[in-house]
Coordinates of C-alpha atoms in Angstrom, one line a residue:
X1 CA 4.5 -30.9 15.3
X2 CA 0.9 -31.0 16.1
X3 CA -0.2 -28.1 17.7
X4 CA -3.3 -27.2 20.0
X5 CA -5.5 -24.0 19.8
X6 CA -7.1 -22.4 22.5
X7 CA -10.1 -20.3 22.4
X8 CA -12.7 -19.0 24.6
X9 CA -11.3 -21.6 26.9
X10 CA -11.5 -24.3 25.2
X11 CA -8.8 -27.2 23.4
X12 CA -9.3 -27.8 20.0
X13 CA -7.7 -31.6 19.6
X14 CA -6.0 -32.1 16.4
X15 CA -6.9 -35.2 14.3
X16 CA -4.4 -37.3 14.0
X17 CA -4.7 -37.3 10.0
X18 CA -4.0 -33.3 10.1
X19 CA -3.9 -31.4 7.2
X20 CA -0.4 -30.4 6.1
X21 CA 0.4 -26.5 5.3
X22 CA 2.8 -24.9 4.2
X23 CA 2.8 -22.2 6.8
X24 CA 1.1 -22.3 10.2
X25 CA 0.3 -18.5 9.8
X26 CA 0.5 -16.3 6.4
X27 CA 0.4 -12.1 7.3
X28 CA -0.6 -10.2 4.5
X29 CA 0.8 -6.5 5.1
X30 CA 4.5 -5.9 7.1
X31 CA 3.1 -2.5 9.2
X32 CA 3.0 -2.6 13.0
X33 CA 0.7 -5.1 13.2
X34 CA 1.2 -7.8 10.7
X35 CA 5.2 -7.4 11.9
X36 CA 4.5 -8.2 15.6
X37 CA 2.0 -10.8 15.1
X38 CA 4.5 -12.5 12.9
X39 CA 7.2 -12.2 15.6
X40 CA 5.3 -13.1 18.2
X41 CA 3.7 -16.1 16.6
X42 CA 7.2 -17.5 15.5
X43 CA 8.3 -17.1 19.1
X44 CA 5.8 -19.5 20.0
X45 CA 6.8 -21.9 17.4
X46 CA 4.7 -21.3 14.8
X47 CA 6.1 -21.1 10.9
X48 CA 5.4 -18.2 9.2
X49 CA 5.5 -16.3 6.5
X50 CA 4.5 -12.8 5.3
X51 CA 4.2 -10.5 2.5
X52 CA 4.4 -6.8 2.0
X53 CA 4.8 -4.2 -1.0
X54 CA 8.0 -2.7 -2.3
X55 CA 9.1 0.2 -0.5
X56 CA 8.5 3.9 -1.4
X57 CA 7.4 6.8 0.6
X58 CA 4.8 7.2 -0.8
X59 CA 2.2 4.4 -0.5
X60 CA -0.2 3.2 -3.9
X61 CA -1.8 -0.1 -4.3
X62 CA 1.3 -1.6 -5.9
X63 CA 3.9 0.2 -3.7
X64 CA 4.6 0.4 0.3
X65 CA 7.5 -0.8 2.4
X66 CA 7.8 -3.0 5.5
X67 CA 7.2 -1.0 8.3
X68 CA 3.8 0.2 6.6
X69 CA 2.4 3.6 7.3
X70 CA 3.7 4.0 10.8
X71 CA 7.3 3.6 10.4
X72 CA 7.2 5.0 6.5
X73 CA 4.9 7.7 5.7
X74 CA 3.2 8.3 9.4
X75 CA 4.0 8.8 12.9
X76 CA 8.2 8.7 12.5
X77 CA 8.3 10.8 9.9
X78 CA 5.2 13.4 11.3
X79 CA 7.2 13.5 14.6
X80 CA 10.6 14.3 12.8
X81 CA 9.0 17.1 11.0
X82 CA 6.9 18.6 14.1
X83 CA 10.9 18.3 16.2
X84 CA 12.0 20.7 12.6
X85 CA 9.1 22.9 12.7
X86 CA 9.1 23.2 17.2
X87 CA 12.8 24.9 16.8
X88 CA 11.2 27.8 15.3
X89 CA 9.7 29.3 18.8
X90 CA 12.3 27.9 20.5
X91 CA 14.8 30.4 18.4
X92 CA 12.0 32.6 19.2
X93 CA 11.7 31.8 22.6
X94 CA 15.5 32.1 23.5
X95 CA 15.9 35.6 22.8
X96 CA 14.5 36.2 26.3
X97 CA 16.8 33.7 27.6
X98 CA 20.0 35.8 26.7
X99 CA 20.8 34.5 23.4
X100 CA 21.3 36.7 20.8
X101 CA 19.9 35.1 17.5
X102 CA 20.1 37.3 14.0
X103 CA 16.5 38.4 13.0
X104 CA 17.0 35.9 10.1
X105 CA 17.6 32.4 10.9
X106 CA 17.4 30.4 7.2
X107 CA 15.4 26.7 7.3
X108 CA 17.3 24.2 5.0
X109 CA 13.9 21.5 4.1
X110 CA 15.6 19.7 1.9
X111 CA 18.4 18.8 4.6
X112 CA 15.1 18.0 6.9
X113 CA 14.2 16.1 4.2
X114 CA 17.4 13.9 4.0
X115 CA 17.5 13.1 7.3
X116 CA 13.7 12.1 7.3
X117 CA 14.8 9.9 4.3
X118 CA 16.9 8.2 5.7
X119 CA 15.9 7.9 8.9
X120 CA 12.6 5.9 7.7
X121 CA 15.2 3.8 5.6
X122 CA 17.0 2.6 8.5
X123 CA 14.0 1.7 10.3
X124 CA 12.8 -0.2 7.3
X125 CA 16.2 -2.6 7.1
X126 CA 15.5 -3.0 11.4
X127 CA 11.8 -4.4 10.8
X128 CA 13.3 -6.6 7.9
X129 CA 15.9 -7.8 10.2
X130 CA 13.4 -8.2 13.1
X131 CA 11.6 -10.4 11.1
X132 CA 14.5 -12.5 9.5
X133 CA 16.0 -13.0 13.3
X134 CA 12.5 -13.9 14.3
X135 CA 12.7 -16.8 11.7
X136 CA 9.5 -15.5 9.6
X137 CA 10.4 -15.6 5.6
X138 CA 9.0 -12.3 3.9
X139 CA 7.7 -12.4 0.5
X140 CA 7.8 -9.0 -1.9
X141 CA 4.8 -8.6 -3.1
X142 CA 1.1 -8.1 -3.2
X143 CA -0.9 -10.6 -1.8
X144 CA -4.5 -11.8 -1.8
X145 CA -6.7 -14.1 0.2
X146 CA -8.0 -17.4 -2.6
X147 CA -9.6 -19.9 0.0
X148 CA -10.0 -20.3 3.4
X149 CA -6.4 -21.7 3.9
X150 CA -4.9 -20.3 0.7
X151 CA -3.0 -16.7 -0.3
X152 CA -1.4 -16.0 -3.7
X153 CA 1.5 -13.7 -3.9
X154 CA 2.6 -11.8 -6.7
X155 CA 5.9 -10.9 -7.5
X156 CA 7.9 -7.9 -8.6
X157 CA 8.1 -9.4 -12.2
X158 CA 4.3 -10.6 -11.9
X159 CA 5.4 -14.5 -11.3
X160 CA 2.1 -15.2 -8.7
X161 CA 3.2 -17.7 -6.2
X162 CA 0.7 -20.0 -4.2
X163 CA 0.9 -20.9 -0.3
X164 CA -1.6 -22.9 2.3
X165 CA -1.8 -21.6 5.9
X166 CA -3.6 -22.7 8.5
X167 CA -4.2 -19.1 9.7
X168 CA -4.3 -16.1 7.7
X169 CA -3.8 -12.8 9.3
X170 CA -4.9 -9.4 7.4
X171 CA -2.7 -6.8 8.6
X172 CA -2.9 -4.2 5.2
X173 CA -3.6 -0.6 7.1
X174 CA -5.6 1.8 5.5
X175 CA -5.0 4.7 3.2
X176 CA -5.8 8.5 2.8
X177 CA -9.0 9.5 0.8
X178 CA -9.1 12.0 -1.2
X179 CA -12.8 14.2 -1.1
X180 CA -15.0 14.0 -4.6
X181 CA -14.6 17.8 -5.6
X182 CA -13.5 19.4 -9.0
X183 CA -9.3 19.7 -9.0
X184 CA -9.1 17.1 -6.4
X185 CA -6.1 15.5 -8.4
X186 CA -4.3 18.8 -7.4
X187 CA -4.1 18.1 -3.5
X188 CA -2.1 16.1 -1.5
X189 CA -2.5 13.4 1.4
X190 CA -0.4 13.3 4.4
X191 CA 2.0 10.5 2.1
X192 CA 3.4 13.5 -0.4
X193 CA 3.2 16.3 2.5
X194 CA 5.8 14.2 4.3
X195 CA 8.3 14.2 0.9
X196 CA 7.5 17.1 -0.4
X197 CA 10.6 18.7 -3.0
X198 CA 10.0 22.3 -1.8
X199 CA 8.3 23.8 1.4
X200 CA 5.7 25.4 0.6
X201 CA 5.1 29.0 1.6
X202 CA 1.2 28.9 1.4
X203 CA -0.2 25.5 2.5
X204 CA -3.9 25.2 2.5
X205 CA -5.3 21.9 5.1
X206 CA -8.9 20.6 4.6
X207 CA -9.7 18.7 7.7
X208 CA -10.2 18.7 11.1
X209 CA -8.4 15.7 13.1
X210 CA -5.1 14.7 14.0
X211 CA -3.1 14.8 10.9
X212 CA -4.7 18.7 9.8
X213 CA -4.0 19.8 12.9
X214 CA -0.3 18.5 12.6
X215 CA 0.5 19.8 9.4
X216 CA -0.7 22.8 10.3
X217 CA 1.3 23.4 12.7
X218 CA 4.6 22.2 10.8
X219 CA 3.9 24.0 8.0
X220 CA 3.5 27.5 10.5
X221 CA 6.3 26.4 12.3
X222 CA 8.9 26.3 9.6
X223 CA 7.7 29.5 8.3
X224 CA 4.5 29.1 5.6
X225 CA 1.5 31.1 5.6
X226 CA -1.0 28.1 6.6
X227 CA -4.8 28.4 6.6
X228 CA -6.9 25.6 8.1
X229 CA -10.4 24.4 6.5
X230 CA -12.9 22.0 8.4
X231 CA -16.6 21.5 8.8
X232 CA -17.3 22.1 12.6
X233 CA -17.2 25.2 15.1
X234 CA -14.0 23.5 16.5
X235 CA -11.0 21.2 15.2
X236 CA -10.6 17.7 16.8
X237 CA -14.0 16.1 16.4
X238 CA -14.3 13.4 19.2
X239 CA -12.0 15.3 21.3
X240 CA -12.7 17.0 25.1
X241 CA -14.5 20.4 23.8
X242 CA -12.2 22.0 26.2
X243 CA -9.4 21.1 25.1
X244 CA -10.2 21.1 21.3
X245 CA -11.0 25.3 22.4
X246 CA -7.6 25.0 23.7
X247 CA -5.6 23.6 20.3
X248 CA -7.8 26.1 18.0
X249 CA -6.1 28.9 20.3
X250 CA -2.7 28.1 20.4
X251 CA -3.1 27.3 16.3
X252 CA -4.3 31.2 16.2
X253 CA -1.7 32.0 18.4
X254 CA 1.0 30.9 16.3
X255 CA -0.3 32.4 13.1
X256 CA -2.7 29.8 11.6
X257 CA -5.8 30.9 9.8
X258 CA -8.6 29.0 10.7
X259 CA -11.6 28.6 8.7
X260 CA -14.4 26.5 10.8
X261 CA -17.7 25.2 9.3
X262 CA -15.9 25.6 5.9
X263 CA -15.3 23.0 3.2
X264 CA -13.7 22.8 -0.2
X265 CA -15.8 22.9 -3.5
X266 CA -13.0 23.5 -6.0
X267 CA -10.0 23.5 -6.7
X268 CA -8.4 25.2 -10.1
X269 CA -4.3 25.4 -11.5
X270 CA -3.5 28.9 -11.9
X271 CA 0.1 30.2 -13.2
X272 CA 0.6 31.9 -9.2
X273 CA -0.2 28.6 -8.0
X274 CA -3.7 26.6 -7.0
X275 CA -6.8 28.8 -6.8
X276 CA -9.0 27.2 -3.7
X277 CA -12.5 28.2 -3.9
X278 CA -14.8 27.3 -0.6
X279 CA -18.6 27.4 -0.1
X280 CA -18.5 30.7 1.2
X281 CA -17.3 31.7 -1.9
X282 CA -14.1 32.8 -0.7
X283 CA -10.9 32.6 -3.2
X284 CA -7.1 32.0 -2.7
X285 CA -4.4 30.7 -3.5
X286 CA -1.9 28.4 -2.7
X287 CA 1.4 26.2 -3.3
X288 CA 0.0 23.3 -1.8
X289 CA -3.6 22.0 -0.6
X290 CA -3.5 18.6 1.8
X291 CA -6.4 16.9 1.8
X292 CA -6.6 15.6 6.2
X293 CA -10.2 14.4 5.2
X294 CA -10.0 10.4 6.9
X295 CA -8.5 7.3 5.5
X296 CA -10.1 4.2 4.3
X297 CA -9.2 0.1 5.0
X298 CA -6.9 -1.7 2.6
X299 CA -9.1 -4.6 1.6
X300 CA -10.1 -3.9 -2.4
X301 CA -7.2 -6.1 -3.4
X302 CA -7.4 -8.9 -1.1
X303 CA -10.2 -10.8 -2.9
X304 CA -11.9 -11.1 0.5
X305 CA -15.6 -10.6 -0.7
X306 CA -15.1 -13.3 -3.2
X307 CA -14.1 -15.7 -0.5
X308 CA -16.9 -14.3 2.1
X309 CA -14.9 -12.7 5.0
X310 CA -17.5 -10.1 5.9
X311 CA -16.5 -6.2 5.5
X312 CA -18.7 -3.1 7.4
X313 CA -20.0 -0.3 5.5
X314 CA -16.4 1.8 5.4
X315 CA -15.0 -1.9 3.6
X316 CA -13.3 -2.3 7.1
X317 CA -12.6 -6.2 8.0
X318 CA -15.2 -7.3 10.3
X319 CA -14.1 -9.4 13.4
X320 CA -14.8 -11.0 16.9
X321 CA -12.9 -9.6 20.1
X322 CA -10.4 -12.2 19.4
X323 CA -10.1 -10.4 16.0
X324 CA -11.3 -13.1 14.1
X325 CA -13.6 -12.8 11.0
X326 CA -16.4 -14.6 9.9
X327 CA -14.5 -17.7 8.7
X328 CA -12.7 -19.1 11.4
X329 CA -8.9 -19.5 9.7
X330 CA -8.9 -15.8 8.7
X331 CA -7.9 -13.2 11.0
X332 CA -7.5 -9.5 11.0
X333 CA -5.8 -6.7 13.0
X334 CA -5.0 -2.7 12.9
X335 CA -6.1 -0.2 10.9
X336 CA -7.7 -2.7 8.6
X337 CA -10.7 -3.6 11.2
X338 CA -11.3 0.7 12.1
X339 CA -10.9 -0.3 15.4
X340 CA -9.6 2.4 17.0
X341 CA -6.3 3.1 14.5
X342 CA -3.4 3.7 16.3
X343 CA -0.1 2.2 15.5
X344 CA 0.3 1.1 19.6
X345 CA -3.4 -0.4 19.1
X346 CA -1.8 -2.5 16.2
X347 CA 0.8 -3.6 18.7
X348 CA -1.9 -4.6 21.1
X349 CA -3.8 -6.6 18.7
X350 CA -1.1 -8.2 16.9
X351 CA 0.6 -9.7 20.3
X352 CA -3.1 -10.8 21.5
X353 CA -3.3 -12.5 18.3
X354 CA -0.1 -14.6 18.7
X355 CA -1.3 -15.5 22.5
X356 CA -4.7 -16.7 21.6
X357 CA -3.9 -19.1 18.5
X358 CA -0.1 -20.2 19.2
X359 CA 0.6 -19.1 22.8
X360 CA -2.8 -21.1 24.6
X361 CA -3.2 -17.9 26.2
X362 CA -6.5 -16.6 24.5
X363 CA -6.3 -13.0 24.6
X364 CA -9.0 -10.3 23.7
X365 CA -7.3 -6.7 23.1
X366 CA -8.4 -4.0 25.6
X367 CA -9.7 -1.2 23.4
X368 CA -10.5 0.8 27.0
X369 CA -8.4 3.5 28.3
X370 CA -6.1 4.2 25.6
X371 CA -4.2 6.8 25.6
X372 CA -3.2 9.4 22.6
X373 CA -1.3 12.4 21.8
X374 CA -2.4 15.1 18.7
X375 CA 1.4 16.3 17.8
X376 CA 0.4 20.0 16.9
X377 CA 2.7 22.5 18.7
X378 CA 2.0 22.5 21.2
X379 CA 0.6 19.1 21.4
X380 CA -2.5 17.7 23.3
X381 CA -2.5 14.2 25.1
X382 CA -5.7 11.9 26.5
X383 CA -6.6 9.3 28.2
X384 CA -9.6 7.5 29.3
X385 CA -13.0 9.7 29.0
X386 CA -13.4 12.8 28.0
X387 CA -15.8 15.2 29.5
X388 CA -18.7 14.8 26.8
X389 CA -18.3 11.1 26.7
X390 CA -17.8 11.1 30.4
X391 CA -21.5 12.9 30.5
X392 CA -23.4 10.6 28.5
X393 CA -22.1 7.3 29.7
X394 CA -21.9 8.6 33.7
X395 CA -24.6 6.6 35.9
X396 CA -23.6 9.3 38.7
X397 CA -22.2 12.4 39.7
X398 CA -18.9 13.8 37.8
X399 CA -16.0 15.7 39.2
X400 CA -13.9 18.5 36.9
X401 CA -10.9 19.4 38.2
X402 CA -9.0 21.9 35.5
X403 CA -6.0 23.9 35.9
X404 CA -4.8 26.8 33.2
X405 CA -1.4 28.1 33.7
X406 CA 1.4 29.7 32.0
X407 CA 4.0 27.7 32.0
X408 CA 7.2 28.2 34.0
X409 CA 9.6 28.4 30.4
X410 CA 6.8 30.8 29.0
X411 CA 6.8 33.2 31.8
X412 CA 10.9 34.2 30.6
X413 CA 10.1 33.9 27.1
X414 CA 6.6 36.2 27.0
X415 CA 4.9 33.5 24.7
X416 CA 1.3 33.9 25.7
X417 CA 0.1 30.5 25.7
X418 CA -1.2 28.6 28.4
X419 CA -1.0 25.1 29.5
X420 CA -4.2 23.6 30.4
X421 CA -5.2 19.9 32.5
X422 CA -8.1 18.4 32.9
X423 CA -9.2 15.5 35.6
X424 CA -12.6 13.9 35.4
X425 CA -13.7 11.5 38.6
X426 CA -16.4 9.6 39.3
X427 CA -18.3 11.4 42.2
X428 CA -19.1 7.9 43.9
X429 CA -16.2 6.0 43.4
X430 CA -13.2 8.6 43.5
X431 CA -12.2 6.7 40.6
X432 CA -10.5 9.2 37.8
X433 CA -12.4 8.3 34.5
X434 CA -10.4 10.6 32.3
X435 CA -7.2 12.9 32.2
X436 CA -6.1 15.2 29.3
X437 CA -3.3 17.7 28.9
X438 CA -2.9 20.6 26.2
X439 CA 0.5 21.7 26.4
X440 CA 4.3 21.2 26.0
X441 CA 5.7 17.4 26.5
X442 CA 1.8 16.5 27.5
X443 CA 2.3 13.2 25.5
X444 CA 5.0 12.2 28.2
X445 CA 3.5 13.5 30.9
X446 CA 0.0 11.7 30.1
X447 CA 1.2 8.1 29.3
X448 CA 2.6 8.0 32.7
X449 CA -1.1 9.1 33.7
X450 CA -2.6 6.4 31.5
X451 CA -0.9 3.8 33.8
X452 CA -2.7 5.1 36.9
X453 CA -6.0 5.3 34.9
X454 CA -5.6 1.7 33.7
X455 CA -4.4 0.4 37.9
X456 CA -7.8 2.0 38.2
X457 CA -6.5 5.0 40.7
X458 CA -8.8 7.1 42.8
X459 CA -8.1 11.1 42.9
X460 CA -6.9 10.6 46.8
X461 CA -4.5 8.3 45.1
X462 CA -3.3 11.3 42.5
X463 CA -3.7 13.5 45.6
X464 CA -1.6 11.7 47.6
X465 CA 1.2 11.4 45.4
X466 CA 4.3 14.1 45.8
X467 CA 4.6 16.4 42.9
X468 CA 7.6 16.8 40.7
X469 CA 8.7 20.8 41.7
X470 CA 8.9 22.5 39.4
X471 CA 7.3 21.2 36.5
X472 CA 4.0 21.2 34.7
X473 CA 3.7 17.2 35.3
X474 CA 2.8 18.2 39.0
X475 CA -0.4 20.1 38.4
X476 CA -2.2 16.6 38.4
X477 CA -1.2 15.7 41.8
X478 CA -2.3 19.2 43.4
X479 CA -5.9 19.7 41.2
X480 CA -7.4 20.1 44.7
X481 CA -10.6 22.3 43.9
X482 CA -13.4 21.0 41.9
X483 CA -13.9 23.5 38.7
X484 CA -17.5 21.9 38.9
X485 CA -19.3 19.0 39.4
X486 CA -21.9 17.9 36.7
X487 CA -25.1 16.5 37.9
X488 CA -25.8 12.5 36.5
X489 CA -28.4 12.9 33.7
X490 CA -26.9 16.1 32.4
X491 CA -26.9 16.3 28.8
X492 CA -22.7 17.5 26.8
X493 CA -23.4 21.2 26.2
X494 CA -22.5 21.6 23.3
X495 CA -21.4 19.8 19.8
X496 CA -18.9 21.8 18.3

């Protein structure tokens, strides 16, 4: 069946002496990404075929797992291990509630463990069946990119198998780095911290985003000693400053140690455990040391500069809006192009993909407005703007609304930890540019938000809208007094 291709608007006719392949699309890499576009572009029709790694937990360049880093060794299991670590304070917090818990409630990790195990097994025998219902034929193994049309697939046993597409979508991730320092072989990334045989009871984190700030927190909550090393004044680089403030109080609050505008320089085996030496000269020791230091694109293995697809600086896949490199019949999506890496963003791309070449809808994945969640305990959730970027990209006059509370559960309990929202509008427009939340459930609270922010709402529109009562969620529709209103040509104040 002859099949036409629309981009940018326009039909491509196929000749009537068409080339035969043997797929219409080849995906390299079975992750959030790679597994929808696959789907997607066999609902349209399309044959296709994919190829992924063995599975294990723990990702390599010759193991990894359909499902990919999502689904295996990232935001599943993370989120099972922060719902283990949360029931901590709540045992705390329900003393004040009337129950009577003994002063020593025992934490079973290696029954966490289990159920984590399992759990990401189950989920990795629904994406293979999602793809085998979808019609697409998977292929374990690695695979690399040999010509414009052509991948090779090698096989468990090292057999290499050869297959023409006529579209090849890279779908491979990325993976954690590991920093250049003395003893770095004695750290971990975020793939052993999530299958790790013992907990540990001292847990040293080098980094300042997401995933240091997570495992912080998990690590606290089920009962470690945890100390928290990264280079700036605050944690959360690229985050509102006013909410980062926020996360680095509540990771004091529960008992973290944080160490800002400190790095790593060593890292020695002792017979207590690893000695960690910083440069402020400071000593200690630990059981464990993650390295939360950034992750790199998956494209050493793919052969891709051999065959010219074009790579940025960080080796990340460079493409079009449509997500299309540099030669036309190659594609990419997800972590691999550092985008902006989010598993949803995958999901975004991947779909748009299967639209524009087999749906004749062409489709360009809207990177604005996306909304995210940092799963420390508690957690923080944006959306849209926030107030630094807000400042610096503003043609007028901005309008902060913020609300700090304590909220309702905490007032029984006594934790002392507030809630804090944030609203940012455009002075001239009424139009709300950004909305972020540092508190319990704020992930479910703020993707509701993100819809508004995406229907392009105005803050009569929030203001107009009947609260929830009682619950945190309302605080967004009653923000009725401007915390302040920042002048257009103000410069961020500060760069923590």
């Amino acid at each position: 069946m002859s099949r036409k291709m629309l981009i940018d608007g326009e039909v491509s006719q196929p000749n009537e002496g068409e080339v035969h392949y043997d797929f219409d699309l080849f995906v390299i890499g079975a992750g959030s990404g790679g597994v929808r576009a696959s789907r997607f572009s066999a609902n349209f029709g399309a044959k296709v075929g994919i190829c992924e790694l063995p599975f294990h937990p723990i990702s390599s360049e010759v193991v990894g797992g359909v499902g990919g880093t999502c689904v295996i060794r990232g935001c599943v299991p993370k989120k099972i291990l922060v719902y283990g670590a949360s029931f901590g304070g709540e045992i705390e917090d329900a003393r004040n509630y009337g129950w009577e818990v003994n002063e020593k409630v025992d934490f079973n990790w290696k029954k966490l463990l289990h159920k984590k195990t399992e759990e990401i097994i189950r989920l990795n025998g629904i994406y293979k069946r999602l793809l085998s219902n979808a019609g697409v034929k998977l292929f374990e193994g690695e695979g690399k990119i040999v010509g414009p049309n052509e991948v090779e697939v090698t096989q468990l046993d090292g057999t290499k198998l050869s297959y023409s597409a006529k579209h090849i979508l890279i779908a491979t991730g990325s993976r954690a780095q590991r920093p250049a320092i003395p003893g770095q072989e004695l750290g971990i990334s975020s793939d052993e911290a999530l299958s790790l045989e013992e907990l540990p009871k001292r847990a040293v984190v080098l980094g300042g985003g997401y995933i240091a700030v997570e495992f912080a927190s998990i690590w606290r909550g089920m009962g470690a000693s945890v100390d928290l090393f990264f280079r700036k004044e605050l944690p959360l680089r690229g985050f509102d400053d006013e909410m980062r403030a926020a996360v680095a109080r509540n990771l004091e609050g529960r008992g973290i140690d944080l160490h800002p505008q400190t790095n790593l320089t060593e890292l020695i085996k002792t017979e207590d455990g690893i000695k960690v030496i910083t440069d402020h000269g400071e000593e200690l020791i630990a059981d464990v040391v993650l390295f939360a230091t950034g992750r790199a694109p998956n494209t050493k293995r793919l052969n891709l500069e051999a065959i010219g697809v074009e790579l940025d600086k960080t080796g990340a896949v460079k493409v079009d809006e449509y997500s299309r490199t540099n030669i036309p019949s190659i594609w990419a999506v997800g972590d691999v192009t550092n985008r902006a890496n989010l598993t949803p963003v995958a999901l975004m791309e991947g779909t748009c993909f299967a639209k524009t070449v087999f749906g004749d809808q062409p489709s360009k994945p809207d990177h604005r407005d996306i909304p995210c969640a940092v799963f420390c305990i508690p957690p923080l959730s944006v959306v849209g703007l926030s107030e630094e970027q807000a400042i610096e990209q503003a043609k007028g006059d901005i309008l902060v609304f913020t609300s700090t509370f304590t909220p309702m559960k905490n007032t029984v309990s006594g934790r002392q930890e507030k809630t804090i929202m944030k609203l940012l509008v455009d002075a001239e427009t009424d139009k709300v540019i950004g909305a972020s939340m540092c508190g319990p459930d704020s992930p479910e609270i703020v993707q509701g938000i993100a819809i508004a922010l995406k229907c392009g709402a105005t803050k009569a529109q929030f203001d107009s809208t009947v609260g929830i009562h009682p619950s945190a969620a309302e605080e967004f529709v009653t923000m009725r007094s401007v915390t302040r209103r920042i002048a257009a040509g103000s410069k961020p104040k500060t760069n923590l």
